[in-house]
Amino acid sequence: MDFDDRAQLDASQVEDVGRGGGFRGGGLAVGGGAAGIIALIVALIFGVNPGNITGGDDPAGLQPTSDLSAQCKTGADADQSEKCRVVGVVNSIQKYWSEQIQGYSGAKTTLFSGGVQTGCGAADSSVGPFYCPTDKHVYLDLSFFDELQSRFGAKGGPFAQAYVIAHEYGHHAQDLLGTMNRVGQDQGAESGSVRLELQADCYAGVWAKNAVDTGFYAEPFTDADIQEALDAAAAVGDDHIQEQAQGSVNPDAFTHGTSAQRQKWFTNGYSSGDPARCDTFSGGI
Ligand SMILES: [Zn+2]
């Protein structure tokens, strides 16, 4: 993944609140309860402990937000630093979707460490990356990318990270398109949750196909890049996670789809480059 050195980054699309940051308005928790549950069902890239987004207080202290605009100015910066790379990826993804969705409104990505206060309640890092439809932010602790390798056995890499971010922005697209509201909060192999998640994987693939046209990349993604995404998709499949955690697979508890399904739908998006080919709601998945 090679950014165009001359590409101008818009660092305002990403905020870095540091450790325990993000306490807007005095640290009062907003949401929780139903909103927190909604966020969990629709937002996460893998099944987690529902206790990790709550309406309660976050114990961590307040830290000032670091200003990414000073360090992340061009594509060359995105090639050099992880946080600037996130900025470049987010910029490209939002450029793509802003051209696809009429009246597109942006979603900020909030980088945090440890815990964060969100419109969906307080969250800690064990939740994994998620999209909160209430405040329309993507939340990401960069340490998740280490966990993706150490805990879930993925190979990692810059494009694996881009896939994770693009999946979360796929949820933002679903939110804007009204898809989220049409889906129940059930789980299971054929459930609305799984169909929503697989569509987000497909949307990630669609972005990947069109990313060069957004002007942020010097050249199309390579087969090795795409392999990083497919490898990450397999690592966070419900069957793989369940097998790892409990030694068996229970399709009735699926929320995101199997490793094979996640790879298949990312590939559907990538090979077509067309969001219309991401209909996970009618027919087999
Ligand atoms: Zn998701």
mmCIF file of C-alpha atoms and ligand atoms in Angstrom:
data_model
loop_
_atom_site.group_PDB
_atom_site.id
_atom_site.type_symbol
_atom_site.label_atom_id
_atom_site.label_comp_id
_atom_site.label_asym_id
_atom_site.label_seq_id
_atom_site.Cartn_x
_atom_site.Cartn_y
_atom_site.Cartn_z
ATOM 1 C CA MET A 1 0.000 0.000 0.000
ATOM 2 C CA ASP A 2 1.770 3.072 -1.293
ATOM 3 C CA PHE A 3 0.301 6.524 -0.859
ATOM 4 C CA ASP A 4 0.818 9.219 -3.454
ATOM 5 C CA ASP A 5 3.443 11.426 -1.804
ATOM 6 C CA ARG A 6 1.711 14.538 -3.099
ATOM 7 C CA ALA A 7 -1.760 13.630 -1.808
ATOM 8 C CA GLN A 8 -3.057 16.211 0.663
ATOM 9 C CA LEU A 9 -4.347 14.627 3.857
ATOM 10 C CA ASP A 10 -7.298 15.989 5.806
ATOM 11 C CA ALA A 11 -6.318 15.211 9.388
ATOM 12 C CA SER A 12 -9.543 16.714 10.735
ATOM 13 C CA GLN A 13 -11.284 13.425 9.860
ATOM 14 C CA VAL A 14 -9.335 11.636 12.590
ATOM 15 C CA GLU A 15 -8.989 12.681 16.225
ATOM 16 C CA ASP A 16 -6.530 11.210 18.664
ATOM 17 C CA VAL A 17 -7.801 11.379 22.242
ATOM 18 C CA GLY A 18 -5.059 9.329 23.819
ATOM 19 C CA ARG A 19 -5.426 7.291 26.971
ATOM 20 C CA GLY A 20 -8.847 7.412 28.553
ATOM 21 C CA GLY A 21 -9.725 10.448 26.501
ATOM 22 C CA GLY A 22 -12.836 11.608 24.808
ATOM 23 C CA PHE A 23 -14.651 12.947 27.815
ATOM 24 C CA ARG A 24 -16.706 15.579 26.112
ATOM 25 C CA GLY A 25 -18.942 17.715 28.273
ATOM 26 C CA GLY A 26 -17.527 16.681 31.628
ATOM 27 C CA GLY A 27 -17.457 12.944 31.219
ATOM 28 C CA LEU A 28 -21.148 12.188 31.517
ATOM 29 C CA ALA A 29 -21.952 8.895 29.929
ATOM 30 C CA VAL A 30 -24.437 9.107 27.093
ATOM 31 C CA GLY A 31 -26.397 6.153 25.874
ATOM 32 C CA GLY A 32 -25.575 2.798 27.278
ATOM 33 C CA GLY A 33 -28.435 0.390 27.676
ATOM 34 C CA ALA A 34 -30.253 -0.029 24.405
ATOM 35 C CA ALA A 35 -27.942 2.262 22.488
ATOM 36 C CA GLY A 36 -24.936 0.330 23.694
ATOM 37 C CA ILE A 37 -26.482 -2.913 22.619
ATOM 38 C CA ILE A 38 -27.316 -1.526 19.207
ATOM 39 C CA ALA A 39 -23.721 -0.442 18.815
ATOM 40 C CA LEU A 40 -22.485 -3.873 19.734
ATOM 41 C CA ILE A 41 -24.719 -5.685 17.334
ATOM 42 C CA VAL A 42 -24.132 -3.516 14.337
ATOM 43 C CA ALA A 43 -20.717 -2.172 14.913
ATOM 44 C CA LEU A 44 -18.062 -4.618 15.890
ATOM 45 C CA ILE A 45 -15.849 -6.584 13.663
ATOM 46 C CA PHE A 46 -15.988 -9.593 15.949
ATOM 47 C CA GLY A 47 -18.133 -10.952 18.753
ATOM 48 C CA VAL A 48 -17.188 -9.592 22.139
ATOM 49 C CA ASN A 49 -18.222 -9.379 25.733
ATOM 50 C CA PRO A 50 -21.333 -7.139 25.841
ATOM 51 C CA GLY A 51 -20.160 -5.760 29.183
ATOM 52 C CA ASN A 52 -17.480 -3.779 27.453
ATOM 53 C CA ILE A 53 -19.741 -1.012 26.237
ATOM 54 C CA THR A 54 -21.718 0.319 29.150
ATOM 55 C CA GLY A 55 -23.363 3.488 30.298
ATOM 56 C CA GLY A 56 -21.091 3.658 33.319
ATOM 57 C CA ASP A 57 -18.150 5.869 34.111
ATOM 58 C CA ASP A 58 -14.873 5.293 32.438
ATOM 59 C CA PRO A 59 -12.189 5.032 35.124
ATOM 60 C CA ALA A 60 -9.367 6.440 33.081
ATOM 61 C CA GLY A 61 -8.268 10.028 33.360
ATOM 62 C CA LEU A 62 -8.498 12.894 30.925
ATOM 63 C CA GLN A 63 -5.704 13.537 28.487
ATOM 64 C CA PRO A 64 -5.413 16.246 25.904
ATOM 65 C CA THR A 65 -6.114 15.379 22.313
ATOM 66 C CA SER A 66 -3.010 15.298 20.179
ATOM 67 C CA ASP A 67 -3.250 17.257 16.973
ATOM 68 C CA LEU A 68 -2.667 15.047 13.954
ATOM 69 C CA SER A 69 -2.884 17.956 11.535
ATOM 70 C CA ALA A 70 0.634 19.025 12.534
ATOM 71 C CA GLN A 71 2.175 15.669 11.626
ATOM 72 C CA CYS A 72 -0.103 14.251 8.916
ATOM 73 C CA LYS A 73 -0.042 16.558 5.919
ATOM 74 C CA THR A 74 0.711 14.488 2.828
ATOM 75 C CA GLY A 75 0.732 10.958 1.457
ATOM 76 C CA ALA A 76 4.430 10.814 2.297
ATOM 77 C CA ASP A 77 3.493 11.199 5.973
ATOM 78 C CA ALA A 78 0.923 8.406 5.576
ATOM 79 C CA ASP A 79 3.689 6.115 4.328
ATOM 80 C CA GLN A 80 5.809 6.958 7.374
ATOM 81 C CA SER A 81 3.580 6.848 10.439
ATOM 82 C CA GLU A 82 0.776 4.544 11.530
ATOM 83 C CA LYS A 83 -1.535 7.332 12.677
ATOM 84 C CA CYS A 84 -1.030 9.288 9.460
ATOM 85 C CA ARG A 85 -1.725 6.109 7.527
ATOM 86 C CA VAL A 86 -5.062 5.862 9.322
ATOM 87 C CA VAL A 87 -5.741 9.443 8.229
ATOM 88 C CA GLY A 88 -4.922 8.574 4.615
ATOM 89 C CA VAL A 89 -7.101 5.462 4.655
ATOM 90 C CA VAL A 90 -10.024 7.314 6.234
ATOM 91 C CA ASN A 91 -9.665 10.168 3.735
ATOM 92 C CA SER A 92 -9.735 7.754 0.809
ATOM 93 C CA ILE A 93 -12.697 5.773 2.118
ATOM 94 C CA GLN A 94 -14.756 8.888 2.771
ATOM 95 C CA LYS A 95 -13.857 10.344 -0.622
ATOM 96 C CA TYR A 96 -15.194 7.183 -2.214
ATOM 97 C CA TRP A 97 -18.447 7.095 -0.257
ATOM 98 C CA SER A 98 -19.058 10.821 -0.627
ATOM 99 C CA GLU A 99 -19.203 10.227 -4.379
ATOM 100 C CA GLN A 100 -21.582 7.290 -4.001
ATOM 101 C CA ILE A 101 -24.089 8.527 -1.443
ATOM 102 C CA GLN A 102 -26.029 11.676 -2.133
ATOM 103 C CA GLY A 103 -25.798 14.083 0.791
ATOM 104 C CA TYR A 104 -22.990 12.086 2.356
ATOM 105 C CA SER A 105 -22.059 13.328 5.830
ATOM 106 C CA GLY A 106 -18.718 12.351 7.242
ATOM 107 C CA ALA A 107 -17.873 10.146 10.203
ATOM 108 C CA LYS A 108 -14.818 10.919 12.280
ATOM 109 C CA THR A 109 -12.478 8.216 13.428
ATOM 110 C CA THR A 110 -11.487 8.542 17.084
ATOM 111 C CA LEU A 111 -8.196 6.920 18.038
ATOM 112 C CA PHE A 112 -8.054 6.048 21.702
ATOM 113 C CA SER A 113 -6.038 3.988 24.110
ATOM 114 C CA GLY A 114 -7.474 1.924 26.936
ATOM 115 C CA GLY A 115 -10.969 3.347 27.210
ATOM 116 C CA VAL A 116 -13.152 5.968 25.609
ATOM 117 C CA GLN A 117 -16.472 7.678 26.183
ATOM 118 C CA THR A 118 -18.788 7.430 23.175
ATOM 119 C CA GLY A 119 -22.355 8.214 22.202
ATOM 120 C CA CYS A 120 -22.986 4.490 22.626
ATOM 121 C CA GLY A 121 -21.589 4.413 26.162
ATOM 122 C CA ALA A 122 -18.145 3.923 27.646
ATOM 123 C CA ALA A 123 -16.039 1.405 25.797
ATOM 124 C CA ASP A 124 -12.741 -0.264 26.501
ATOM 125 C CA SER A 125 -10.245 -1.642 24.057
ATOM 126 C CA SER A 126 -11.374 -5.245 24.359
ATOM 127 C CA VAL A 127 -14.467 -4.297 22.365
ATOM 128 C CA GLY A 128 -12.384 -3.978 19.224
ATOM 129 C CA PRO A 129 -12.969 -1.379 16.520
ATOM 130 C CA PHE A 130 -16.565 -0.261 16.224
ATOM 131 C CA TYR A 131 -18.918 2.222 14.644
ATOM 132 C CA CYS A 132 -21.361 4.060 16.864
ATOM 133 C CA PRO A 133 -24.479 5.113 14.929
ATOM 134 C CA THR A 134 -25.567 7.458 17.722
ATOM 135 C CA ASP A 135 -22.615 9.841 17.403
ATOM 136 C CA LYS A 136 -21.506 8.636 13.945
ATOM 137 C CA HIS A 137 -17.913 7.965 14.908
ATOM 138 C CA VAL A 138 -15.610 5.054 14.236
ATOM 139 C CA TYR A 139 -13.649 4.120 17.376
ATOM 140 C CA LEU A 140 -10.291 2.459 17.092
ATOM 141 C CA ASP A 141 -7.563 1.538 19.561
ATOM 142 C CA LEU A 142 -4.497 0.876 17.454
ATOM 143 C CA SER A 143 -3.449 -1.869 19.873
ATOM 144 C CA PHE A 144 -6.238 -3.941 18.292
ATOM 145 C CA PHE A 145 -3.999 -4.465 15.293
ATOM 146 C CA ASP A 146 -1.453 -6.177 17.536
ATOM 147 C CA GLU A 147 -4.228 -8.274 19.015
ATOM 148 C CA LEU A 148 -5.379 -9.236 15.545
ATOM 149 C CA GLN A 149 -2.026 -10.964 15.173
ATOM 150 C CA SER A 150 -1.315 -12.196 18.692
ATOM 151 C CA ARG A 151 -4.815 -13.301 19.693
ATOM 152 C CA PHE A 152 -6.581 -14.067 16.425
ATOM 153 C CA GLY A 153 -3.576 -15.335 14.493
ATOM 154 C CA ALA A 154 -3.753 -12.950 11.550
ATOM 155 C CA LYS A 155 -0.596 -11.958 9.714
ATOM 156 C CA GLY A 156 -1.477 -8.272 10.018
ATOM 157 C CA GLY A 157 0.006 -5.570 7.812
ATOM 158 C CA PRO A 158 -1.063 -2.138 6.582
ATOM 159 C CA PHE A 159 -3.773 -3.442 4.299
ATOM 160 C CA ALA A 160 -5.255 -5.666 7.003
ATOM 161 C CA GLN A 161 -5.657 -2.440 8.969
ATOM 162 C CA ALA A 162 -7.212 -0.690 5.999
ATOM 163 C CA TYR A 163 -9.726 -3.521 5.666
ATOM 164 C CA VAL A 164 -10.763 -3.153 9.310
ATOM 165 C CA ILE A 165 -11.267 0.606 8.899
ATOM 166 C CA ALA A 166 -13.111 0.182 5.600
ATOM 167 C CA HIS A 167 -15.413 -2.378 7.238
ATOM 168 C CA GLU A 168 -16.349 0.146 9.928
ATOM 169 C CA TYR A 169 -17.013 2.841 7.314
ATOM 170 C CA GLY A 170 -19.134 0.249 5.561
ATOM 171 C CA HIS A 171 -21.343 0.441 8.646
ATOM 172 C CA HIS A 172 -21.437 4.218 8.321
ATOM 173 C CA ALA A 173 -22.596 3.823 4.715
ATOM 174 C CA GLN A 174 -25.271 1.374 5.897
ATOM 175 C CA ASP A 175 -26.321 3.896 8.506
ATOM 176 C CA LEU A 176 -26.662 6.699 5.948
ATOM 177 C CA LEU A 177 -28.461 4.430 3.483
ATOM 178 C CA GLY A 178 -30.966 3.312 6.115
ATOM 179 C CA THR A 179 -29.906 -0.326 5.868
ATOM 180 C CA MET A 180 -29.215 -0.545 9.582
ATOM 181 C CA ASN A 181 -32.766 0.318 10.530
ATOM 182 C CA ARG A 182 -34.164 -2.553 8.510
ATOM 183 C CA VAL A 183 -32.197 -5.186 10.381
ATOM 184 C CA GLY A 184 -33.174 -6.866 13.627
ATOM 185 C CA GLN A 185 -30.798 -7.541 16.473
ATOM 186 C CA ASP A 186 -30.994 -11.296 16.216
ATOM 187 C CA GLN A 187 -28.027 -13.585 15.825
ATOM 188 C CA GLY A 188 -27.431 -16.884 14.076
ATOM 189 C CA ALA A 189 -26.078 -18.089 10.756
ATOM 190 C CA GLU A 190 -28.851 -16.537 8.638
ATOM 191 C CA SER A 191 -29.544 -13.549 10.883
ATOM 192 C CA GLY A 192 -29.795 -9.890 10.004
ATOM 193 C CA SER A 193 -26.666 -9.213 12.050
ATOM 194 C CA VAL A 194 -24.597 -11.598 9.972
ATOM 195 C CA ARG A 195 -26.022 -10.170 6.736
ATOM 196 C CA LEU A 196 -25.220 -6.633 7.870
ATOM 197 C CA GLU A 197 -21.658 -7.570 8.790
ATOM 198 C CA LEU A 198 -21.025 -9.422 5.551
ATOM 199 C CA GLN A 199 -22.275 -6.425 3.613
ATOM 200 C CA ALA A 200 -19.784 -4.241 5.522
ATOM 201 C CA ASP A 201 -17.038 -6.645 4.422
ATOM 202 C CA CYS A 202 -18.295 -6.385 0.854
ATOM 203 C CA TYR A 203 -18.296 -2.587 1.051
ATOM 204 C CA ALA A 204 -14.684 -2.747 2.275
ATOM 205 C CA GLY A 205 -13.823 -4.687 -0.861
ATOM 206 C CA VAL A 206 -15.702 -2.201 -3.045
ATOM 207 C CA TRP A 207 -13.662 0.650 -1.590
ATOM 208 C CA ALA A 208 -10.417 -1.295 -2.118
ATOM 209 C CA LYS A 209 -11.253 -1.685 -5.805
ATOM 210 C CA ASN A 210 -11.958 2.025 -6.211
ATOM 211 C CA ALA A 211 -9.305 3.378 -3.854
ATOM 212 C CA VAL A 212 -6.820 4.465 -6.500
ATOM 213 C CA ASP A 213 -9.482 6.635 -8.124
ATOM 214 C CA THR A 214 -9.827 8.586 -4.871
ATOM 215 C CA GLY A 215 -6.403 10.127 -5.530
ATOM 216 C CA PHE A 216 -4.663 9.048 -2.340
ATOM 217 C CA TYR A 217 -2.682 6.099 -3.670
ATOM 218 C CA ALA A 218 0.240 5.962 -6.047
ATOM 219 C CA GLU A 219 -0.694 2.584 -7.499
ATOM 220 C CA PRO A 220 -3.412 -0.069 -7.257
ATOM 221 C CA PHE A 221 -3.267 -2.477 -4.359
ATOM 222 C CA THR A 222 -1.222 -5.611 -4.965
ATOM 223 C CA ASP A 223 -2.257 -9.224 -4.592
ATOM 224 C CA ALA A 224 -0.173 -9.272 -1.405
ATOM 225 C CA ASP A 225 -2.216 -6.348 -0.045
ATOM 226 C CA ILE A 226 -5.472 -8.121 -0.799
ATOM 227 C CA GLN A 227 -4.141 -11.283 0.831
ATOM 228 C CA GLU A 228 -3.614 -9.319 4.059
ATOM 229 C CA ALA A 229 -7.294 -8.366 4.042
ATOM 230 C CA LEU A 230 -8.463 -11.894 3.277
ATOM 231 C CA ASP A 231 -6.232 -13.261 6.001
ATOM 232 C CA ALA A 232 -7.638 -10.765 8.522
ATOM 233 C CA ALA A 233 -11.190 -11.553 7.390
ATOM 234 C CA ALA A 234 -10.567 -15.238 8.048
ATOM 235 C CA ALA A 235 -9.083 -14.513 11.478
ATOM 236 C CA VAL A 236 -12.235 -12.714 12.659
ATOM 237 C CA GLY A 237 -14.740 -15.239 11.284
ATOM 238 C CA ASP A 238 -17.247 -16.391 13.903
ATOM 239 C CA ASP A 239 -16.311 -20.045 13.459
ATOM 240 C CA HIS A 240 -12.608 -19.321 13.896
ATOM 241 C CA ILE A 241 -13.155 -17.156 16.984
ATOM 242 C CA GLN A 242 -15.520 -19.694 18.574
ATOM 243 C CA GLU A 243 -13.186 -22.561 17.818
ATOM 244 C CA GLN A 244 -10.348 -20.654 19.467
ATOM 245 C CA ALA A 245 -12.366 -19.569 22.491
ATOM 246 C CA GLN A 246 -14.435 -22.643 23.266
ATOM 247 C CA GLY A 247 -13.124 -25.400 21.043
ATOM 248 C CA SER A 248 -16.386 -25.791 19.153
ATOM 249 C CA VAL A 249 -18.612 -23.928 16.702
ATOM 250 C CA ASN A 250 -22.180 -22.825 17.418
ATOM 251 C CA PRO A 251 -23.846 -21.299 14.318
ATOM 252 C CA ASP A 252 -26.841 -20.141 16.398
ATOM 253 C CA ALA A 253 -24.525 -17.624 18.057
ATOM 254 C CA PHE A 254 -23.011 -16.241 14.840
ATOM 255 C CA THR A 255 -23.057 -12.444 14.536
ATOM 256 C CA HIS A 256 -20.548 -11.723 11.760
ATOM 257 C CA GLY A 257 -20.359 -14.794 9.530
ATOM 258 C CA THR A 258 -17.792 -17.516 9.061
ATOM 259 C CA SER A 259 -14.227 -16.994 7.888
ATOM 260 C CA ALA A 260 -15.188 -18.307 4.448
ATOM 261 C CA GLN A 261 -18.213 -16.018 4.222
ATOM 262 C CA ARG A 262 -16.233 -12.951 5.242
ATOM 263 C CA GLN A 263 -13.595 -13.693 2.623
ATOM 264 C CA LYS A 264 -16.257 -14.395 0.022
ATOM 265 C CA TRP A 265 -18.072 -11.098 0.537
ATOM 266 C CA PHE A 266 -14.917 -9.016 0.665
ATOM 267 C CA THR A 267 -13.980 -10.664 -2.620
ATOM 268 C CA ASN A 268 -17.417 -10.009 -4.109
ATOM 269 C CA GLY A 269 -16.931 -6.336 -3.369
ATOM 270 C CA TYR A 270 -13.348 -6.233 -4.564
ATOM 271 C CA SER A 271 -13.902 -8.074 -7.823
ATOM 272 C CA SER A 272 -16.966 -6.028 -8.788
ATOM 273 C CA GLY A 273 -16.114 -2.640 -7.283
ATOM 274 C CA ASP A 274 -19.874 -2.139 -7.177
ATOM 275 C CA PRO A 275 -21.900 -1.647 -3.981
ATOM 276 C CA ALA A 276 -24.941 -3.017 -5.784
ATOM 277 C CA ARG A 277 -23.189 -6.387 -5.761
ATOM 278 C CA CYS A 278 -23.231 -6.359 -1.968
ATOM 279 C CA ASP A 279 -26.832 -7.483 -1.494
ATOM 280 C CA THR A 280 -26.455 -9.850 1.424
ATOM 281 C CA PHE A 281 -30.108 -9.574 2.355
ATOM 282 C CA SER A 282 -31.792 -11.510 -0.426
ATOM 283 C CA GLY A 283 -30.768 -15.038 -1.177
ATOM 284 C CA GLY A 284 -27.963 -17.194 0.119
ATOM 285 C CA ILE A 285 -24.912 -15.839 1.870
HETATM 286 ZN ZN ZN B 1 -18.944 -4.814 11.742
#
